[in-house]
Amino acid sequence: MIETRPLPDSPFGVEILGVDFSKSVSDGDIRTILRLFHEHEVILVREQEMDYDRYDWLTRHFGNHHPHFLDHLRLEGHPAILLLSNIIEDGNPVGVFEGAAFWHTDVAYEDPPNSSTVVYGREWGEQGCPTHFCDTRGAYDALPDTMKERIEDLTVLHHYGNREDLNEHSKTSAEKLTAVQKDRIKNVYHPLAKRHPFTGRRSLYGVAGSSFGIVGMPDDEAIDLLDELRDHALQPQFTTSLDFQIGDVGAWDTFSTLHKATALKPATGSRDRRLLWRISVNGFPRLLASEASKE
Ligand SMILES: [Fe+2]
C-alpha cells in the first residue's frame, strides 16, 4: 500500500513508500504516485532496483521521452538517458559534470519545455552531492497581489544558458556546447506566471537560468524583474535539498520548481564516484490525460 511521509526539514516534497518498481505496479498505484508528484512537486522513492528497461518503463509514465540537447552526454544505446556524474574516463567526463550547478528549470529553453525529470541513483560518493530545489509555486502564492497583477500576462524569452554566468569555462555556467549544438540554440517564449496543466496553480516559471528577457520590456528592466522574482523564490522557506543515494528515484515537476546541482571534484576512485541516470520528459502522463488542461 502506498504511503507518504514528509521529507525531513523540508517545506515541500514528499517521500513515497510501499512501492517496488522492480515488480508489477498497477495503473491505480501509478496514478496515485503521479498525483502525489503534482501535488508535492518533488518526490523521493528509496531502495529501488531497476535495470535500463525498468527505468525506461517507469519514466514513460511521466510523459514522452525527450533525448537531451547535449547529445554527446547521452548513454550509448539508451539515448533518452543523460548521465550526471563526476566520473572522468580517458580525460573526458562521462556525463554532465559541472554544467548544472546553477538554479534553472530543465529544458525551459525549448518549446514544448520539459514537464518533469526523473533521476535514479547508481553510484554515490561519500562526499555527498545534494541537489537543491526551489518551490516556485509557493513563491508565486506568497507574492503581493500587486506583483501578481504586474506579471500575470508577461511572456519570458528563454534560450540555452545561465543568464548569471555566460563564461562557458566557469563552474556555474551551463554545460559547454559543441559547435554544432551552439548552432541549434534558438529563442523560445513561455509565460512568466505559468499555470500548471494539472493543478491549475501558477508558479514563477524559469525565473533563473535560461530566462533572458521579457517581451515588450527593456532588457535592463526585464532582468531586474527576473532577478527580483528569483531572489524572492530562493528564500529559505521555499527551498530544500536532497542527496540522492544508490537506489533512490527522485522526480521533480519542472513547471513548479527550480533546481541546482552541486559541482563536484572529479572522482578519484570508487569511494567518491557519483552517477545518476536522468530522463526528462515533455507532455503529460498518459494515465492522467483526462485530468489535464488547467493551463
Ligand atoms: Fe537540471
mmCIF file of C-alpha atoms and ligand atoms in Angstrom:
data_model
loop_
_atom_site.group_PDB
_atom_site.id
_atom_site.type_symbol
_atom_site.label_atom_id
_atom_site.label_comp_id
_atom_site.label_asym_id
_atom_site.label_seq_id
_atom_site.Cartn_x
_atom_site.Cartn_y
_atom_site.Cartn_z
ATOM 1 C CA MET A 1 0.000 0.000 0.000
ATOM 2 C CA ILE A 2 1.323 3.404 -0.950
ATOM 3 C CA GLU A 3 2.127 5.686 1.965
ATOM 4 C CA THR A 4 3.899 9.023 2.259
ATOM 5 C CA ARG A 5 5.961 10.926 4.732
ATOM 6 C CA PRO A 6 7.351 14.467 4.567
ATOM 7 C CA LEU A 7 10.931 14.957 3.527
ATOM 8 C CA PRO A 8 12.950 15.831 6.633
ATOM 9 C CA ASP A 9 13.405 19.554 7.317
ATOM 10 C CA SER A 10 11.765 20.426 4.026
ATOM 11 C CA PRO A 11 8.937 22.871 3.287
ATOM 12 C CA PHE A 12 7.796 20.785 0.291
ATOM 13 C CA GLY A 13 8.315 17.462 -1.420
ATOM 14 C CA VAL A 14 7.315 14.021 -0.181
ATOM 15 C CA GLU A 15 8.795 10.542 0.228
ATOM 16 C CA ILE A 16 6.665 7.726 -1.184
ATOM 17 C CA LEU A 17 6.772 4.305 0.440
ATOM 18 C CA GLY A 18 5.172 0.957 -0.286
ATOM 19 C CA VAL A 19 6.035 0.582 -3.962
ATOM 20 C CA ASP A 20 8.562 -1.669 -5.701
ATOM 21 C CA PHE A 21 9.295 -0.611 -9.274
ATOM 22 C CA SER A 22 11.117 -3.878 -9.984
ATOM 23 C CA LYS A 23 7.744 -5.651 -9.868
ATOM 24 C CA SER A 24 4.386 -5.126 -11.499
ATOM 25 C CA VAL A 25 2.755 -1.887 -10.353
ATOM 26 C CA SER A 26 -0.946 -1.285 -11.010
ATOM 27 C CA ASP A 27 -2.175 1.656 -13.058
ATOM 28 C CA GLY A 28 -4.052 2.781 -9.962
ATOM 29 C CA ASP A 29 -0.839 2.970 -7.935
ATOM 30 C CA ILE A 30 0.930 4.786 -10.767
ATOM 31 C CA ARG A 31 -1.927 7.334 -10.854
ATOM 32 C CA THR A 32 -1.595 7.814 -7.101
ATOM 33 C CA ILE A 33 2.148 8.426 -7.463
ATOM 34 C CA LEU A 34 1.650 10.891 -10.317
ATOM 35 C CA ARG A 35 -0.994 12.836 -8.383
ATOM 36 C CA LEU A 36 1.321 12.980 -5.361
ATOM 37 C CA PHE A 37 4.046 14.190 -7.699
ATOM 38 C CA HIS A 38 1.939 17.076 -8.994
ATOM 39 C CA GLU A 39 0.738 17.958 -5.506
ATOM 40 C CA HIS A 40 4.153 17.910 -3.813
ATOM 41 C CA GLU A 41 6.407 18.895 -6.783
ATOM 42 C CA VAL A 42 9.345 16.713 -5.671
ATOM 43 C CA ILE A 43 9.088 13.008 -4.822
ATOM 44 C CA LEU A 44 11.599 10.522 -3.481
ATOM 45 C CA VAL A 45 11.243 6.728 -3.583
ATOM 46 C CA ARG A 46 14.095 4.894 -1.867
ATOM 47 C CA GLU A 47 15.697 1.454 -2.287
ATOM 48 C CA GLN A 48 14.566 0.689 -5.819
ATOM 49 C CA GLU A 49 16.249 -1.897 -8.066
ATOM 50 C CA MET A 50 15.847 -1.176 -11.756
ATOM 51 C CA ASP A 51 17.668 -2.043 -14.946
ATOM 52 C CA TYR A 52 17.509 0.114 -18.068
ATOM 53 C CA ASP A 53 14.246 -1.450 -19.215
ATOM 54 C CA ARG A 54 12.507 -0.926 -15.892
ATOM 55 C CA TYR A 55 13.726 2.678 -15.624
ATOM 56 C CA ASP A 56 12.501 3.209 -19.186
ATOM 57 C CA TRP A 57 9.120 1.752 -18.209
ATOM 58 C CA LEU A 58 8.827 3.942 -15.108
ATOM 59 C CA THR A 59 9.796 7.209 -16.746
ATOM 60 C CA ARG A 60 7.394 6.761 -19.666
ATOM 61 C CA HIS A 61 4.549 7.113 -17.151
ATOM 62 C CA PHE A 62 5.580 10.746 -16.582
ATOM 63 C CA GLY A 63 5.384 11.809 -20.245
ATOM 64 C CA ASN A 64 7.176 11.500 -23.557
ATOM 65 C CA HIS A 65 10.878 10.741 -23.500
ATOM 66 C CA HIS A 66 12.847 13.664 -24.825
ATOM 67 C CA PRO A 67 16.520 12.907 -25.569
ATOM 68 C CA HIS A 68 18.637 15.758 -24.247
ATOM 69 C CA PHE A 69 20.040 18.620 -26.319
ATOM 70 C CA LEU A 70 23.506 17.592 -25.026
ATOM 71 C CA ASP A 71 23.659 14.617 -27.378
ATOM 72 C CA HIS A 72 27.323 13.840 -26.608
ATOM 73 C CA LEU A 73 26.443 13.045 -22.966
ATOM 74 C CA ARG A 74 23.597 10.610 -23.592
ATOM 75 C CA LEU A 75 24.066 6.980 -22.584
ATOM 76 C CA GLU A 76 25.125 4.913 -25.559
ATOM 77 C CA GLY A 77 22.295 2.613 -26.653
ATOM 78 C CA HIS A 78 19.803 4.486 -24.428
ATOM 79 C CA PRO A 79 19.523 7.988 -25.919
ATOM 80 C CA ALA A 80 16.832 9.169 -23.514
ATOM 81 C CA ILE A 81 19.218 8.713 -20.575
ATOM 82 C CA LEU A 82 21.557 11.587 -19.772
ATOM 83 C CA LEU A 83 24.288 10.799 -17.266
ATOM 84 C CA LEU A 84 25.031 13.108 -14.325
ATOM 85 C CA SER A 85 28.439 12.219 -12.956
ATOM 86 C CA ASN A 86 31.871 13.238 -11.751
ATOM 87 C CA ILE A 87 33.490 10.191 -13.394
ATOM 88 C CA ILE A 88 36.216 11.002 -15.919
ATOM 89 C CA GLU A 89 37.282 8.358 -18.445
ATOM 90 C CA ASP A 90 40.253 8.887 -20.770
ATOM 91 C CA GLY A 91 40.218 12.571 -19.847
ATOM 92 C CA ASN A 92 36.557 13.071 -20.757
ATOM 93 C CA PRO A 93 33.564 13.389 -18.396
ATOM 94 C CA VAL A 94 31.129 10.502 -18.899
ATOM 95 C CA GLY A 95 28.170 12.789 -18.196
ATOM 96 C CA VAL A 96 27.143 16.285 -17.137
ATOM 97 C CA PHE A 97 29.891 17.140 -14.682
ATOM 98 C CA GLU A 98 29.761 20.862 -13.876
ATOM 99 C CA GLY A 99 27.015 22.013 -16.209
ATOM 100 C CA ALA A 100 24.050 22.198 -13.839
ATOM 101 C CA ALA A 101 25.438 23.906 -10.724
ATOM 102 C CA PHE A 102 23.173 26.927 -11.070
ATOM 103 C CA TRP A 103 19.464 27.487 -10.490
ATOM 104 C CA HIS A 104 17.493 26.509 -13.566
ATOM 105 C CA THR A 105 14.438 24.766 -14.958
ATOM 106 C CA ASP A 106 15.192 21.737 -17.113
ATOM 107 C CA VAL A 107 14.868 22.398 -20.820
ATOM 108 C CA ALA A 108 12.893 25.643 -20.469
ATOM 109 C CA TYR A 109 14.976 26.682 -23.490
ATOM 110 C CA GLU A 110 12.832 24.500 -25.770
ATOM 111 C CA ASP A 111 9.195 24.568 -26.798
ATOM 112 C CA PRO A 112 7.479 22.493 -25.612
ATOM 113 C CA PRO A 113 9.548 22.630 -22.424
ATOM 114 C CA ASN A 114 10.103 19.542 -20.344
ATOM 115 C CA SER A 115 7.388 18.761 -17.834
ATOM 116 C CA SER A 116 9.319 16.570 -15.408
ATOM 117 C CA THR A 117 12.686 14.999 -14.728
ATOM 118 C CA VAL A 118 13.246 11.591 -13.133
ATOM 119 C CA VAL A 119 16.639 10.531 -11.783
ATOM 120 C CA TYR A 120 17.872 7.203 -10.469
ATOM 121 C CA GLY A 121 20.882 6.870 -8.177
ATOM 122 C CA ARG A 122 23.512 4.415 -9.487
ATOM 123 C CA GLU A 123 26.647 5.442 -7.603
ATOM 124 C CA TRP A 124 27.037 7.711 -4.602
ATOM 125 C CA GLY A 125 30.269 9.250 -3.339
ATOM 126 C CA GLU A 126 30.878 9.648 0.387
ATOM 127 C CA GLN A 127 31.466 13.370 -0.091
ATOM 128 C CA GLY A 128 27.737 13.739 -0.829
ATOM 129 C CA CYS A 129 26.194 15.714 -3.634
ATOM 130 C CA PRO A 130 22.948 17.495 -2.743
ATOM 131 C CA THR A 131 20.547 18.677 -5.397
ATOM 132 C CA HIS A 132 18.817 21.873 -4.314
ATOM 133 C CA PHE A 133 15.172 22.576 -5.123
ATOM 134 C CA CYS A 134 13.006 25.688 -5.056
ATOM 135 C CA ASP A 135 9.213 25.700 -4.840
ATOM 136 C CA THR A 136 8.281 28.376 -7.362
ATOM 137 C CA ARG A 137 4.559 27.670 -6.864
ATOM 138 C CA GLY A 138 4.774 28.540 -3.175
ATOM 139 C CA ALA A 139 6.895 31.540 -4.076
ATOM 140 C CA TYR A 140 4.224 32.741 -6.516
ATOM 141 C CA ASP A 141 1.479 32.272 -3.931
ATOM 142 C CA ALA A 142 3.429 34.430 -1.458
ATOM 143 C CA LEU A 143 3.774 37.395 -3.838
ATOM 144 C CA PRO A 144 1.805 40.541 -3.064
ATOM 145 C CA ASP A 145 -1.277 40.960 -5.249
ATOM 146 C CA THR A 146 0.270 43.993 -6.961
ATOM 147 C CA MET A 147 3.150 41.848 -8.242
ATOM 148 C CA LYS A 148 0.803 39.027 -9.300
ATOM 149 C CA GLU A 149 -1.160 41.549 -11.370
ATOM 150 C CA ARG A 150 2.038 43.014 -12.848
ATOM 151 C CA ILE A 151 3.352 39.662 -14.094
ATOM 152 C CA GLU A 152 0.055 37.964 -14.971
ATOM 153 C CA ASP A 153 0.318 38.354 -18.741
ATOM 154 C CA LEU A 154 4.093 38.617 -19.180
ATOM 155 C CA THR A 155 5.984 36.344 -21.555
ATOM 156 C CA VAL A 156 9.624 35.437 -20.987
ATOM 157 C CA LEU A 157 12.316 34.887 -23.586
ATOM 158 C CA HIS A 158 14.366 31.741 -22.933
ATOM 159 C CA HIS A 159 17.391 30.234 -24.608
ATOM 160 C CA TYR A 160 20.120 27.789 -23.579
ATOM 161 C CA GLY A 161 22.496 29.124 -20.919
ATOM 162 C CA ASN A 162 22.675 30.700 -17.478
ATOM 163 C CA ARG A 163 21.954 34.413 -17.619
ATOM 164 C CA GLU A 164 24.063 34.964 -14.492
ATOM 165 C CA ASP A 165 27.170 33.312 -15.900
ATOM 166 C CA LEU A 166 27.871 33.170 -19.601
ATOM 167 C CA ASN A 167 31.543 32.209 -19.252
ATOM 168 C CA GLU A 168 31.498 28.656 -20.606
ATOM 169 C CA HIS A 169 34.665 27.785 -18.655
ATOM 170 C CA SER A 170 33.068 28.674 -15.310
ATOM 171 C CA LYS A 171 31.786 26.013 -12.884
ATOM 172 C CA THR A 172 28.426 27.804 -12.672
ATOM 173 C CA SER A 173 27.751 28.265 -16.356
ATOM 174 C CA ALA A 174 25.578 25.897 -18.380
ATOM 175 C CA GLU A 175 27.254 22.783 -19.807
ATOM 176 C CA LYS A 176 29.663 23.711 -22.581
ATOM 177 C CA LEU A 177 28.241 23.090 -26.039
ATOM 178 C CA THR A 178 29.812 21.678 -29.169
ATOM 179 C CA ALA A 179 29.900 23.959 -32.222
ATOM 180 C CA VAL A 180 27.006 22.071 -33.789
ATOM 181 C CA GLN A 181 24.935 22.393 -30.623
ATOM 182 C CA LYS A 182 25.631 26.153 -30.481
ATOM 183 C CA ASP A 183 24.172 26.497 -33.953
ATOM 184 C CA ARG A 184 20.968 24.839 -32.727
ATOM 185 C CA ILE A 185 20.280 27.389 -29.966
ATOM 186 C CA LYS A 186 17.081 29.305 -30.564
ATOM 187 C CA ASN A 187 14.824 31.676 -28.679
ATOM 188 C CA VAL A 188 11.582 30.337 -27.211
ATOM 189 C CA TYR A 189 8.850 32.005 -25.168
ATOM 190 C CA HIS A 190 6.966 30.862 -22.056
ATOM 191 C CA PRO A 191 4.555 32.553 -19.628
ATOM 192 C CA LEU A 192 6.217 34.031 -16.547
ATOM 193 C CA ALA A 193 3.344 33.124 -14.207
ATOM 194 C CA LYS A 194 2.819 29.742 -15.819
ATOM 195 C CA ARG A 195 -0.283 27.796 -14.895
ATOM 196 C CA HIS A 196 0.218 24.086 -14.193
ATOM 197 C CA PRO A 197 -1.722 21.806 -16.550
ATOM 198 C CA PHE A 198 -2.868 19.512 -13.733
ATOM 199 C CA THR A 199 -3.096 21.563 -10.552
ATOM 200 C CA GLY A 200 -4.182 24.771 -12.295
ATOM 201 C CA ARG A 201 -1.886 26.711 -9.947
ATOM 202 C CA ARG A 202 0.581 29.314 -11.132
ATOM 203 C CA SER A 203 4.310 29.373 -10.456
ATOM 204 C CA LEU A 204 7.245 31.670 -11.195
ATOM 205 C CA TYR A 205 8.320 29.627 -14.179
ATOM 206 C CA GLY A 206 12.003 29.579 -15.087
ATOM 207 C CA VAL A 207 12.964 32.820 -13.318
ATOM 208 C CA ALA A 208 16.598 31.664 -13.092
ATOM 209 C CA GLY A 209 18.847 30.065 -15.668
ATOM 210 C CA SER A 210 17.580 30.220 -19.232
ATOM 211 C CA SER A 211 15.373 33.331 -18.871
ATOM 212 C CA PHE A 212 16.985 36.289 -20.639
ATOM 213 C CA GLY A 213 14.258 38.851 -21.282
ATOM 214 C CA ILE A 214 10.579 39.760 -21.212
ATOM 215 C CA VAL A 215 8.577 40.515 -24.317
ATOM 216 C CA GLY A 216 7.860 44.233 -24.698
ATOM 217 C CA MET A 217 10.104 45.292 -21.814
ATOM 218 C CA PRO A 218 13.533 46.964 -22.000
ATOM 219 C CA ASP A 219 16.292 44.455 -21.213
ATOM 220 C CA ASP A 220 17.551 46.168 -18.054
ATOM 221 C CA GLU A 221 14.045 46.398 -16.623
ATOM 222 C CA ALA A 222 13.316 42.773 -17.579
ATOM 223 C CA ILE A 223 16.480 41.443 -15.947
ATOM 224 C CA ASP A 224 15.802 43.487 -12.806
ATOM 225 C CA LEU A 225 12.310 41.989 -12.577
ATOM 226 C CA LEU A 226 13.516 38.420 -13.220
ATOM 227 C CA ASP A 227 16.271 38.879 -10.621
ATOM 228 C CA GLU A 228 13.781 40.257 -8.088
ATOM 229 C CA LEU A 229 11.444 37.279 -8.602
ATOM 230 C CA ARG A 230 14.361 34.813 -8.478
ATOM 231 C CA ASP A 231 15.600 36.297 -5.193
ATOM 232 C CA HIS A 232 12.094 36.115 -3.765
ATOM 233 C CA ALA A 233 11.758 32.460 -4.802
ATOM 234 C CA LEU A 234 15.131 31.419 -3.391
ATOM 235 C CA GLN A 235 14.273 32.367 0.183
ATOM 236 C CA PRO A 236 14.764 29.505 2.664
ATOM 237 C CA GLN A 237 11.040 28.913 3.161
ATOM 238 C CA PHE A 238 10.780 27.874 -0.498
ATOM 239 C CA THR A 239 13.936 25.782 -0.818
ATOM 240 C CA THR A 240 15.167 22.332 0.149
ATOM 241 C CA SER A 241 17.794 19.787 -0.895
ATOM 242 C CA LEU A 242 18.128 16.044 -1.430
ATOM 243 C CA ASP A 243 21.266 13.920 -1.717
ATOM 244 C CA PHE A 244 20.229 11.035 -3.966
ATOM 245 C CA GLN A 245 21.685 7.721 -2.779
ATOM 246 C CA ILE A 246 22.111 4.452 -4.654
ATOM 247 C CA GLY A 247 18.645 3.093 -5.463
ATOM 248 C CA ASP A 248 16.865 6.412 -4.944
ATOM 249 C CA VAL A 249 14.325 7.507 -7.507
ATOM 250 C CA GLY A 250 13.790 11.246 -7.466
ATOM 251 C CA ALA A 251 11.450 13.258 -9.644
ATOM 252 C CA TRP A 252 10.756 16.954 -9.898
ATOM 253 C CA ASP A 253 7.966 18.854 -11.588
ATOM 254 C CA THR A 254 9.728 21.315 -13.851
ATOM 255 C CA PHE A 255 6.636 23.537 -14.155
ATOM 256 C CA SER A 256 6.698 24.422 -10.476
ATOM 257 C CA THR A 257 10.317 24.103 -9.353
ATOM 258 C CA LEU A 258 13.818 25.374 -9.954
ATOM 259 C CA HIS A 259 16.790 23.229 -9.031
ATOM 260 C CA LYS A 260 20.578 23.363 -8.809
ATOM 261 C CA ALA A 261 23.217 20.621 -8.752
ATOM 262 C CA THR A 262 26.374 20.644 -6.654
ATOM 263 C CA ALA A 263 29.674 20.973 -8.500
ATOM 264 C CA LEU A 264 31.932 18.071 -7.531
ATOM 265 C CA LYS A 265 35.617 17.399 -7.961
ATOM 266 C CA PRO A 266 36.492 14.637 -10.431
ATOM 267 C CA ALA A 267 36.206 11.160 -8.897
ATOM 268 C CA THR A 268 39.485 9.632 -7.787
ATOM 269 C CA GLY A 269 38.212 6.109 -7.025
ATOM 270 C CA SER A 270 35.216 4.023 -6.024
ATOM 271 C CA ARG A 271 34.599 5.986 -2.811
ATOM 272 C CA ASP A 272 33.860 9.323 -4.433
ATOM 273 C CA ARG A 273 32.165 8.316 -7.694
ATOM 274 C CA ARG A 274 28.733 9.774 -8.286
ATOM 275 C CA LEU A 275 26.420 8.656 -11.072
ATOM 276 C CA LEU A 276 22.750 9.386 -11.688
ATOM 277 C CA TRP A 277 20.654 8.333 -14.632
ATOM 278 C CA ARG A 278 18.411 11.155 -15.731
ATOM 279 C CA ILE A 279 15.459 11.289 -18.085
ATOM 280 C CA SER A 280 13.459 14.407 -18.792
ATOM 281 C CA VAL A 281 10.061 14.152 -20.410
ATOM 282 C CA ASN A 282 7.624 16.520 -22.045
ATOM 283 C CA GLY A 283 3.891 16.209 -22.488
ATOM 284 C CA PHE A 284 1.536 14.717 -19.945
ATOM 285 C CA PRO A 285 1.273 11.429 -18.066
ATOM 286 C CA ARG A 286 -0.904 9.201 -20.211
ATOM 287 C CA LEU A 287 -2.719 7.767 -17.184
ATOM 288 C CA LEU A 288 -3.832 11.250 -16.096
ATOM 289 C CA ALA A 289 -4.715 12.531 -19.557
ATOM 290 C CA SER A 290 -8.341 13.146 -18.664
ATOM 291 C CA GLU A 291 -7.316 15.380 -15.746
ATOM 292 C CA ALA A 292 -5.110 17.791 -17.731
ATOM 293 C CA SER A 293 -5.761 21.162 -19.372
ATOM 294 C CA LYS A 294 -5.992 23.504 -16.408
ATOM 295 C CA GLU A 295 -3.295 25.654 -18.106
HETATM 296 FE FE FE B 1 18.725 20.260 -14.325
#
